[in-house]
Coordinates of C-alpha atoms in Angstrom, one line a residue:
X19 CA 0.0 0.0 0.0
X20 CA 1.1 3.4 -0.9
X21 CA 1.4 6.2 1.5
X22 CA 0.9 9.6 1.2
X23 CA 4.7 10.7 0.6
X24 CA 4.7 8.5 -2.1
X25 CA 4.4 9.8 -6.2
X26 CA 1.2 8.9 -7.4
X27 CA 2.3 8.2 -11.3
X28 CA 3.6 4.3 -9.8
X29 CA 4.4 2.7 -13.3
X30 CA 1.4 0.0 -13.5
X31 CA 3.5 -3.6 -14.1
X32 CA 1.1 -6.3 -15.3
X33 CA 2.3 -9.4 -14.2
X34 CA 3.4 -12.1 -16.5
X35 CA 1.5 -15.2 -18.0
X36 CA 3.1 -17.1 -20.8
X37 CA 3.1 -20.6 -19.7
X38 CA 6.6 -21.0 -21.5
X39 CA 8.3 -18.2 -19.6
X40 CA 10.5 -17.6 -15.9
X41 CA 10.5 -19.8 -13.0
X42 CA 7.9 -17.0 -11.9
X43 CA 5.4 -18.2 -13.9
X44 CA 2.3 -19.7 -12.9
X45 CA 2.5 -23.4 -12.7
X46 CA 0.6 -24.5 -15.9
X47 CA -2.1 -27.2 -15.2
X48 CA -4.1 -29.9 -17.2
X49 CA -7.3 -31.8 -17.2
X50 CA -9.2 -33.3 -19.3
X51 CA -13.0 -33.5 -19.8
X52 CA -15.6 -35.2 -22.0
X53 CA -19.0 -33.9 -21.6
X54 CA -22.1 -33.7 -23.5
X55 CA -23.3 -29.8 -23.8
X56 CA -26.0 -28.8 -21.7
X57 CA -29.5 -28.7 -23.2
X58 CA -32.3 -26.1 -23.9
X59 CA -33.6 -24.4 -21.2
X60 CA -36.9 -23.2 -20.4
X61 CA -38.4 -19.7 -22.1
X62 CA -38.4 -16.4 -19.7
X63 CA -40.5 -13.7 -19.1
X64 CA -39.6 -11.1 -21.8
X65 CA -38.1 -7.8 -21.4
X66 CA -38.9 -5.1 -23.8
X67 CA -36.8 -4.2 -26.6
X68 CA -37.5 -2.7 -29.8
X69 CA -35.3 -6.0 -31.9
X70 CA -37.4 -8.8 -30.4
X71 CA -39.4 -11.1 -32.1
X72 CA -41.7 -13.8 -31.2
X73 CA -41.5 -17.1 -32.4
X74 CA -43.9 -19.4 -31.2
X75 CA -43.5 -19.5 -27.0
X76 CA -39.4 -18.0 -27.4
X77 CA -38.8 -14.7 -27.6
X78 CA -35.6 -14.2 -29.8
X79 CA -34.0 -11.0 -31.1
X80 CA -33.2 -10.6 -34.9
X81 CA -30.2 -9.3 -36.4
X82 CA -26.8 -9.8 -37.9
X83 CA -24.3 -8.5 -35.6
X84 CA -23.6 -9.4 -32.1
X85 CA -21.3 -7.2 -29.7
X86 CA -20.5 -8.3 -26.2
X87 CA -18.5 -5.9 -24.0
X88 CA -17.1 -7.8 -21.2
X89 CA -16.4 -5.2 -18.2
X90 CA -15.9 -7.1 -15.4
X91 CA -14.0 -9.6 -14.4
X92 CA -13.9 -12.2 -11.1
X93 CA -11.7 -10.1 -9.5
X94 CA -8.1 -10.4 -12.0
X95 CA -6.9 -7.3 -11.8
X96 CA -4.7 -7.5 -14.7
X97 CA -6.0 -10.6 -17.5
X98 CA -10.0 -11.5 -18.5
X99 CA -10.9 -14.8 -20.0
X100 CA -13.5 -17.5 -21.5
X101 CA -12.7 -21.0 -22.3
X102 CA -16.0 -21.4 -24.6
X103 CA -18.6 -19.8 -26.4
X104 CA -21.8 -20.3 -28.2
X105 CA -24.5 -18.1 -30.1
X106 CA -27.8 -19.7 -29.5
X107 CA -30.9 -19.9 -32.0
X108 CA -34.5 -19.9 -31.2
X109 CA -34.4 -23.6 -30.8
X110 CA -31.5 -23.5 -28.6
X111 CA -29.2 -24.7 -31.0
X112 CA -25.6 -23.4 -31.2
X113 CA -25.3 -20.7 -34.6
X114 CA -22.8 -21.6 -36.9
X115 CA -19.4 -18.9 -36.2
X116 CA -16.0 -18.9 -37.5
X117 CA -13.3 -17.1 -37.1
X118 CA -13.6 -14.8 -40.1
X119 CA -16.9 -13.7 -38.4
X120 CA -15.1 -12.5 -35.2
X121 CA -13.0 -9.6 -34.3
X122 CA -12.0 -8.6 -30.7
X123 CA -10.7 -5.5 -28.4
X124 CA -8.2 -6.4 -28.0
X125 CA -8.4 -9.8 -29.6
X126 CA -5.0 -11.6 -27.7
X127 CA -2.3 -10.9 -25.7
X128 CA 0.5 -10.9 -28.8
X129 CA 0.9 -7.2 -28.2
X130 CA 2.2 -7.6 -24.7
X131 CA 5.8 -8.0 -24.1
X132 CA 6.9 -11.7 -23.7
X133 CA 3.5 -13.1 -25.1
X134 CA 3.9 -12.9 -28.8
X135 CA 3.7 -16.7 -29.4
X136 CA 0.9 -17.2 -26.4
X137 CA -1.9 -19.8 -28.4
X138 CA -5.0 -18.4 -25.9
X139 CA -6.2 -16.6 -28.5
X140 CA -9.8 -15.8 -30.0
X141 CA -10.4 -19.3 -32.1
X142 CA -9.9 -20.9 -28.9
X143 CA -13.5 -20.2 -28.2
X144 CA -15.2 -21.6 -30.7
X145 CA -13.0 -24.8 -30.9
X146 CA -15.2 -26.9 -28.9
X147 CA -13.0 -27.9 -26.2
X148 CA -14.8 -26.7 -23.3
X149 CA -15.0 -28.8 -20.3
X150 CA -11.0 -28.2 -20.0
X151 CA -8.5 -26.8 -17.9
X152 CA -6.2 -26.8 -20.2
X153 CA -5.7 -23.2 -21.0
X154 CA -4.0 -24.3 -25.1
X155 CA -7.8 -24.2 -25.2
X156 CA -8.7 -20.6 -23.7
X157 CA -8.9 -17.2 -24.6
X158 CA -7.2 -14.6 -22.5
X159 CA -6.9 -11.0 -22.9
X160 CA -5.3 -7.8 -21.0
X161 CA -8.2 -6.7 -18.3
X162 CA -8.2 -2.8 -17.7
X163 CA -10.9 -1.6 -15.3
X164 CA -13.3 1.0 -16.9
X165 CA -12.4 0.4 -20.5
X166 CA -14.0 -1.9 -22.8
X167 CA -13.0 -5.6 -24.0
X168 CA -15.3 -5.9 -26.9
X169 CA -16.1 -9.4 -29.4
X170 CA -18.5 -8.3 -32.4
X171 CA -19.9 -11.5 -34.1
X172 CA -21.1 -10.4 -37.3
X173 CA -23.6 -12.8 -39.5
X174 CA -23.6 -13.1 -43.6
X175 CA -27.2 -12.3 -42.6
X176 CA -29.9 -11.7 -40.0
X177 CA -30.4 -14.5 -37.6
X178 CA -33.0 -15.6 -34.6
X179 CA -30.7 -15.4 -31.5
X180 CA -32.3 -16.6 -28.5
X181 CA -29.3 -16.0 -25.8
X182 CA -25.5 -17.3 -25.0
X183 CA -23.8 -20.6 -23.8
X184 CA -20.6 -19.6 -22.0
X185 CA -18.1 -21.5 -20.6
X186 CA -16.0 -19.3 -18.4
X187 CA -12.2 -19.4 -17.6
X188 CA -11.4 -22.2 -15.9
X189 CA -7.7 -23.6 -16.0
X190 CA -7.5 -24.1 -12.5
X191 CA -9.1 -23.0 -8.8
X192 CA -7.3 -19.4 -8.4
X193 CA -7.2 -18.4 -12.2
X194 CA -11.3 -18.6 -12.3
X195 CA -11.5 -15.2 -11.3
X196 CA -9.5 -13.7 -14.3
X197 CA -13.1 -15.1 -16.2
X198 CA -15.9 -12.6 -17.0
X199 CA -18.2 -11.8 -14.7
X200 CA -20.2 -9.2 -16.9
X201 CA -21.4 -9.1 -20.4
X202 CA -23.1 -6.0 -22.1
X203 CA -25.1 -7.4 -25.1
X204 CA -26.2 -5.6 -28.3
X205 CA -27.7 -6.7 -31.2
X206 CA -27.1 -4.4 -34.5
X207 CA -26.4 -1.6 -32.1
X208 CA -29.1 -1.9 -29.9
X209 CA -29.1 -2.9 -26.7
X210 CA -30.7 -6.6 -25.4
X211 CA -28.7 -6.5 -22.3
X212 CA -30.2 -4.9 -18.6
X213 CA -28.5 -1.7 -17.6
X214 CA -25.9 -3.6 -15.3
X215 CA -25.2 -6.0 -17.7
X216 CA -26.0 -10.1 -17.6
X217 CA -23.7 -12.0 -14.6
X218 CA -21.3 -14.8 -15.7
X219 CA -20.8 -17.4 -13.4
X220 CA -17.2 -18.0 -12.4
X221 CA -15.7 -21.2 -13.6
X222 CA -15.2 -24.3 -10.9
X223 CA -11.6 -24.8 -11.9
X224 CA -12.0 -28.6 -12.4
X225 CA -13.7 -30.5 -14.9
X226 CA -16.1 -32.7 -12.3
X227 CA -19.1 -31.4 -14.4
X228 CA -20.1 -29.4 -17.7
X229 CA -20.2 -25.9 -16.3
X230 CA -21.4 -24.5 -19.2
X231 CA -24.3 -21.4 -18.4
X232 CA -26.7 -20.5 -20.5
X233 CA -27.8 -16.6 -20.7
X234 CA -31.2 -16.1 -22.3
X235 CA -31.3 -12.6 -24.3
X236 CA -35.0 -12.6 -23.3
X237 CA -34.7 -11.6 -20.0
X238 CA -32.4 -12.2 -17.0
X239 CA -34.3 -11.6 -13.4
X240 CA -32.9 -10.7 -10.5
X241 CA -33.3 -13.5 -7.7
X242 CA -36.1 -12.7 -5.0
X243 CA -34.1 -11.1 -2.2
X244 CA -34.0 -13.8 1.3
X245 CA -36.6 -12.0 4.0
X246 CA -33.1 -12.3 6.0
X247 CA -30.9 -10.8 3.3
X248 CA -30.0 -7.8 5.4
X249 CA -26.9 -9.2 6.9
X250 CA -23.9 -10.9 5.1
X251 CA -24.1 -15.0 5.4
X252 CA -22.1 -16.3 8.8
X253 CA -21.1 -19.4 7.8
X254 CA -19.8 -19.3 11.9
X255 CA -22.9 -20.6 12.9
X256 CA -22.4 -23.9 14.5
X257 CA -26.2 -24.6 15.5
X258 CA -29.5 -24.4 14.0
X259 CA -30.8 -26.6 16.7
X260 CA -30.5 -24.6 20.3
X261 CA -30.3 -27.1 23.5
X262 CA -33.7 -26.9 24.3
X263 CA -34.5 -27.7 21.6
X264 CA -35.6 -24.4 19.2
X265 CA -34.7 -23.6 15.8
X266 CA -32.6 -21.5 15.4
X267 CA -32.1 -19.1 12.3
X268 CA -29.1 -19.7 9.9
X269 CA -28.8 -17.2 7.3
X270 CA -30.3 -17.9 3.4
X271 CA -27.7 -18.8 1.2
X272 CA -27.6 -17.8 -2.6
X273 CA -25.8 -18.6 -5.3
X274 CA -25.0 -20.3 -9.1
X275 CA -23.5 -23.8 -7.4
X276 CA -24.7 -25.3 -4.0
X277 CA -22.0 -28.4 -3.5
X278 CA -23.1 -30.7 -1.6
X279 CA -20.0 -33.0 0.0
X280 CA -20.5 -36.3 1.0
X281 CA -17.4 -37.6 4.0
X282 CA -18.5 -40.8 5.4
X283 CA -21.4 -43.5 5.0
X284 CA -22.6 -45.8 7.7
X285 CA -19.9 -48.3 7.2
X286 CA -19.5 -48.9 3.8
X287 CA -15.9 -48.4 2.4
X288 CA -16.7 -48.9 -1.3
X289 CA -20.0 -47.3 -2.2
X290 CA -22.2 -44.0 -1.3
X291 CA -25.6 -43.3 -2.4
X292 CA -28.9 -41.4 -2.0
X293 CA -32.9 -41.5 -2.9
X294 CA -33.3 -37.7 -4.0
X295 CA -32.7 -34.1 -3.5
X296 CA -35.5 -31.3 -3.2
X297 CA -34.5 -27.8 -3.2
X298 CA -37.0 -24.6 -2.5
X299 CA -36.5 -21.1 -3.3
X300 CA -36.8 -17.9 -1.1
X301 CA -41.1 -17.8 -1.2
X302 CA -40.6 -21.4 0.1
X303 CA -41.7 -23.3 -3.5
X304 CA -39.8 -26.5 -4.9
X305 CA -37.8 -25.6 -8.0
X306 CA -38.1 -27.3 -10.7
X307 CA -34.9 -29.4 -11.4
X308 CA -34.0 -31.0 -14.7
X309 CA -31.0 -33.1 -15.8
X310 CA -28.9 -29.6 -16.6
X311 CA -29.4 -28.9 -13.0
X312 CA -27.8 -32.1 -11.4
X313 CA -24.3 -33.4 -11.7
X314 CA -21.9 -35.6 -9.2
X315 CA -18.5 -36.6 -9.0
X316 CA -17.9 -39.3 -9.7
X317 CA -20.7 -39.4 -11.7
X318 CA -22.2 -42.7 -10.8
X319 CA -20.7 -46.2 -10.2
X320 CA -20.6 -46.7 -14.4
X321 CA -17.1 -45.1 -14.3
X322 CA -16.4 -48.6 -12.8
X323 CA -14.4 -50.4 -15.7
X324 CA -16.7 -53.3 -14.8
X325 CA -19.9 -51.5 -14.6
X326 CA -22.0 -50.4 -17.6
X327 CA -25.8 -49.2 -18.0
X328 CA -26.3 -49.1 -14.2
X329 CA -29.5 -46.6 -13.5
X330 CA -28.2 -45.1 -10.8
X331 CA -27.2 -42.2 -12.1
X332 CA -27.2 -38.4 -10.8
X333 CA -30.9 -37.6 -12.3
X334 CA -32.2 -40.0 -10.4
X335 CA -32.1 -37.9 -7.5
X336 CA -34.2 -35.2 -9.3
X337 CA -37.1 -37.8 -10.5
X338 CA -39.3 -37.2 -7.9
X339 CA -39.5 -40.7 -6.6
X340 CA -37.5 -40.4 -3.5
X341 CA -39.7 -42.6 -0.5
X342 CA -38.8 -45.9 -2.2
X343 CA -36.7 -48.9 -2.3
X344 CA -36.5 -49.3 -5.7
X345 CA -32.9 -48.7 -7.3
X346 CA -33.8 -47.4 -10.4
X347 CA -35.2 -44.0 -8.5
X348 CA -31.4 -44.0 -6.7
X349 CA -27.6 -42.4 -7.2
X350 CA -24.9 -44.6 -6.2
X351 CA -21.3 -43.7 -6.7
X352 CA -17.8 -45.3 -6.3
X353 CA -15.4 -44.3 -2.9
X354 CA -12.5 -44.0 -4.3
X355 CA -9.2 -43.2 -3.2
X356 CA -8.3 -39.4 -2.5
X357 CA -11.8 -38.8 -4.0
X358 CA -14.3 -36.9 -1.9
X359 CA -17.8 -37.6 -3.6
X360 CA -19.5 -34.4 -4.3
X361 CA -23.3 -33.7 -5.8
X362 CA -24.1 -30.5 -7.4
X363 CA -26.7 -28.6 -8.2
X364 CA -25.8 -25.7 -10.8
X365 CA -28.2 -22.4 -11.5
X366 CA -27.6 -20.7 -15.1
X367 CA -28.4 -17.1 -12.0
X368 CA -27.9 -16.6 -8.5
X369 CA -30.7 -18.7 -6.6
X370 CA -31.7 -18.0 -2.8
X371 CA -32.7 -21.3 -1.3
X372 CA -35.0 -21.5 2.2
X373 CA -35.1 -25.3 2.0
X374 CA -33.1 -28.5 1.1
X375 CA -34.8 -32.4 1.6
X376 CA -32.6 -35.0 1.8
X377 CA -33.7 -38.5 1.4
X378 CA -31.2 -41.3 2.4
X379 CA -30.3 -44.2 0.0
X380 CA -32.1 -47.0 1.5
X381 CA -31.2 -49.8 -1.0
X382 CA -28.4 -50.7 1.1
X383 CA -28.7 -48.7 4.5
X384 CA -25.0 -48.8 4.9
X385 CA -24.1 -47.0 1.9
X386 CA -26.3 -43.9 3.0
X387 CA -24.2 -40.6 3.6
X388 CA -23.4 -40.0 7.0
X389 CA -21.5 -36.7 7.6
X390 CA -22.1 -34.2 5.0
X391 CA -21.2 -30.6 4.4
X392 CA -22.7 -28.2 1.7
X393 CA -21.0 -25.2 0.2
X394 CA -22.6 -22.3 -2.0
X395 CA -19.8 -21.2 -4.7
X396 CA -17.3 -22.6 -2.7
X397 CA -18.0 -21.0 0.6
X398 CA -19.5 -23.5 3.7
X399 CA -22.6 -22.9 4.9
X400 CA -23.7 -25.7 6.4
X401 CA -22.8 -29.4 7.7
X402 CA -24.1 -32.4 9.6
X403 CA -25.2 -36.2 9.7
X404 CA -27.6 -37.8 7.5
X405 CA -29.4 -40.8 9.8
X406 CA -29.6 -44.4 8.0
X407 CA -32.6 -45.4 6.7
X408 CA -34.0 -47.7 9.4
X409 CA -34.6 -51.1 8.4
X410 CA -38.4 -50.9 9.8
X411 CA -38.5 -48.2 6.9
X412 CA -38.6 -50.9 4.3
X413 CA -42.0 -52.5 5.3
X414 CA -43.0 -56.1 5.6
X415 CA -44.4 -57.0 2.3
X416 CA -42.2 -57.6 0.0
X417 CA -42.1 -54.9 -3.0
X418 CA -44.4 -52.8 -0.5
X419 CA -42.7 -49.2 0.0
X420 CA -43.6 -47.5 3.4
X421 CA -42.8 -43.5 3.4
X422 CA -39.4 -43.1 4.8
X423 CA -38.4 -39.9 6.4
X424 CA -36.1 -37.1 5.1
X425 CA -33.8 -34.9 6.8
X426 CA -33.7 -31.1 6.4
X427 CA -31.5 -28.4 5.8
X428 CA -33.3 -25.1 7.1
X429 CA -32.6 -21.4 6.2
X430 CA -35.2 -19.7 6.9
X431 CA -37.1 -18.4 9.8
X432 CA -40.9 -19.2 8.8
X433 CA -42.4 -20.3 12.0
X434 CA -45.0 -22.6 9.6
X435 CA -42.1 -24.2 7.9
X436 CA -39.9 -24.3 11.0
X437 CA -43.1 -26.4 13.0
X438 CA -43.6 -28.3 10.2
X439 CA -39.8 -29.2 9.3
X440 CA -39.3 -29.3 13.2
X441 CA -38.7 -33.5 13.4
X442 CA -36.4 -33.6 10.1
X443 CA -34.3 -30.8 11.0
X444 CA -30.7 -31.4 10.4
X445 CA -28.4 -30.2 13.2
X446 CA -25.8 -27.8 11.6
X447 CA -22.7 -30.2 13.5
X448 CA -20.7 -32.7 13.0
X449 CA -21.1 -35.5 15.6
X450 CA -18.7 -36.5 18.6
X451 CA -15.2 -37.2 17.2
X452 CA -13.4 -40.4 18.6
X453 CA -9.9 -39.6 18.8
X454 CA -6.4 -42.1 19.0
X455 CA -3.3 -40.4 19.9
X456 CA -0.1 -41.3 18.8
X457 CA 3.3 -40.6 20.0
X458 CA 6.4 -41.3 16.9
X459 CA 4.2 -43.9 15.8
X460 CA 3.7 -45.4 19.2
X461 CA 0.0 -45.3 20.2
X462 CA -0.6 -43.6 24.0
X463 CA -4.2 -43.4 23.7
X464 CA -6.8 -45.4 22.1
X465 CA -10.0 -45.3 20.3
X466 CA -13.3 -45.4 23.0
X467 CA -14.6 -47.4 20.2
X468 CA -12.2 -50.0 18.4
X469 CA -14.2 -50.0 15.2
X470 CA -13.4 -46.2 14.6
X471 CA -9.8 -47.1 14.1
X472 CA -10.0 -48.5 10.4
X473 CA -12.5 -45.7 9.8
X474 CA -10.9 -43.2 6.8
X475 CA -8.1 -45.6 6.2
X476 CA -7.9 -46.8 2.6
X477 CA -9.2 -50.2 1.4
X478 CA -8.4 -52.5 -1.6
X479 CA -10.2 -52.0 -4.4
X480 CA -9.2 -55.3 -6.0
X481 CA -12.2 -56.2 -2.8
X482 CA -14.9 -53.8 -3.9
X483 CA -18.1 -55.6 -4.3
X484 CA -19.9 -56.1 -7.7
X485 CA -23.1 -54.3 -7.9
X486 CA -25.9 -53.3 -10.5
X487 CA -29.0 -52.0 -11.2
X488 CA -30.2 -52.0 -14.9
X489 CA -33.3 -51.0 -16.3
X490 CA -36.5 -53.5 -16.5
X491 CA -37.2 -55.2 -19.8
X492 CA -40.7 -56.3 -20.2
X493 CA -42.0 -59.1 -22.6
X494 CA -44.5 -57.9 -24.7

């Protein structure tokens, strides 16, 4: 920090980024993903603008050139990025663009001392190598607060453009905030874009799911602000249950990606699992959720080299079907090594959420989640213990499903939903920790409990048992 005896006309220095260059360099850092795209999304109210045009129930705009101003970034002081891009048409389908169609403000970072030969240049974003962190397949430009960064699009003719598929900078955790974090749209000079601009959700910096966001031109609406918005989220809060036994108020989360981290299971080594996921919004109404929504990693226990065309996959948890023992309404994942299981939920714009149902994988009690913690872009909100699906849950009569109970994740303060909620609260704590203590290798204090000692330690995976679930085939 500069005090006041100091010049003011500091020469500005922007700090180098050529992967090839000094031992100062960022380390460079690769991953590779394989992905389908997302797919369409659902139409939004409109918002008024003399290019629109109505097709059917979409409201595109029509035109032949496309400008987006990017002004913002994540919080890079000093270099803005994308790693994909796509014009979409009114059916949702990606527009045809090359790079004879595309010219950029400043288009690279050739210009810059030591980064004449850098390959993150414009192509990169139309070369279909998305879900990446490699940055060979990124664009990256100089950032410089206030100005613009411009990228004109321009059409052999006038096209139905319904909104943009982004993927943002993403090469690794820290470099996501040198992506875009706002867009000013307009379409043969006129503007489609809100005043402040459409928001740009900042990259994951992995390539556990296809974090591609789509941005309808149509309209973008601001989330509905939590009732307990006034304060910044404390993510100190260690208790949402008080002694006596009150609930007690944790703030409303909101966010593009709530994370959901699954530590332990009830004594399975080799699998993890659960029946379904419900998430409600600040007025206290289940969203909708559809297979762009849901993601896990690992995805499901087909990444198994000896597992194929198992149901259990992460949409599962979405279909609605969650009080059951049937497997084909389940997720059920691999544990394996170094690998902490995660399930997200992704929003295309920030999404306040009062409410999160749990349901337990009850196909196998044991393989339930046990200690869980869930995080809203990135930050930790919340944790606690999932209980096991008791085995009285399962009924008597064979094939005979009795309603088995959920566990909730509260953040709001609605005395209705609270009362209602009250016996499927989750307590925002971990449980008691068992503890051995050891002494250069020499134990001098043992587990309470015997068991806990091979708990967290890795098994063999040459033992993991074979399971499957594939769908029903009916004779006709």
């Amino acid at each position: 920090m500069l005090d006041d005896s100091e010049p003011d006309d500091v020469p500005f220095e922007r700090p180098s980024t050529a992967d090839g260059g000094s031992d100062e360099d960022r380390p460079f850092t690769r991953a590779q993903g394989n992905l389908k795209k997302q797919g369409e999304t659902s139409p939004v109210p409109p918002r008024p603008a003399t290019s629109m045009v109505t097709e059917g129930d979409v409201i595109v705009f029509k035109g032949k050139s496309l400008q987006l101003n990017f002004t913002d970034t994540w919080g890079d002081l000093h270099y803005l990025g994308l790693t994909g891009l796509e014009i979409l048409g009114k059916d949702g389908e990606a527009l045809p663009v090359s790079l004879d169609m595309m010219q950029a403000s400043p288009s690279d970072l050739h210009h810059l001392p030591g980064h004449e030969s850098d390959d993150r240049t414009l192509d990169k974003v139309i070369n279909g190598n998305n879900v990446t962190c490699s940055d060979e397949n990124m664009w990256l430009i100089p950032f410089n607060e206030g100005q613009n960064h411009e990228l004109t699009i321009t059409f052999s003719q006038a096209l139905m453009m319904a909104g943009l598929r982004v993927w943002n900078y993403n090469k690794s955790p820290e470099d996501t905030y040198r992506g875009a974090k706002t867009v000013h749209v307009q379409i043969d000079g006129k503007q489609v874009s809100p005043p402040d601009g459409y928001l740009i959700r900042k990259g994951p910096g992995n390539c556990y799911f296809d974090f591609a966001q789509e941005i309808v031109f149509a309209g973008q609406q601001k989330p509905p602000i939590p009732p307990t918005s006034e304060t910044k989220m404390d993510s100190s809060v260690r208790s949402s249950v008080t002694d006596d036994g009150e609930y007690e108020s944790v703030q409303m989360p909101c966010g593009f990606i709530y994370q959901l981290h699954l530590i332990s299971t009830w004594g399975d080594p080799y699998y993890v699992g659960l029946n379904g996921i419900e998430i409600y919004d600040a007025s206290h109404n289940k969203i909708e959720l559809t297979e762009t929504n849901i993601a896990a990693y690992p995805d499901s226990v087909n990444v198994l080299a000896n597992i194929q065309n198992d149901v259990r996959t992460p949409d599962r948890l979405i279909d609605g079907v969650n009080s059951t023992n049937d497997g084909r309404h389940m997720w059920l994942a691999p544990i394996l090594p170094t690998t902490l299981n995660r399930v997200y939920v992704i929003f295309d714009q920030p999404t306040a959420v009062s409410m999160i149902k749990i349901w337990n994988y009850s196909k196998t009690a044991n393989r339930g989640a046990k200690d869980i913690a869930l995080l809203v872009d990135d930050l930790l909100v919340y944790n606690g213990m999932l209980q096991p699906v008791r085995a009285g849950a399962k009924g008597i009569v064979p094939n005979c499903d009795t309603p088995q109970s959920y566990h909730t994740i509260l953040f709001t303060d609605n005395k209705d939903i609270i009362r209602k909620e009250k016996h499927s609260i989750i307590s925002n704590q971990a449980g008691e920790q068992d503890i051995q203590l050891t002494n250069d290798k020499i134990v001098v204090g043992q587990y309470s409990d015997p068991k806990k000692a091979q708990q967290g330690k890795p098994v063999n995976q040459e033992l993991r048992p074979k399971t499957s679930v594939v769908a029903h085939k009916y004779r006709r």
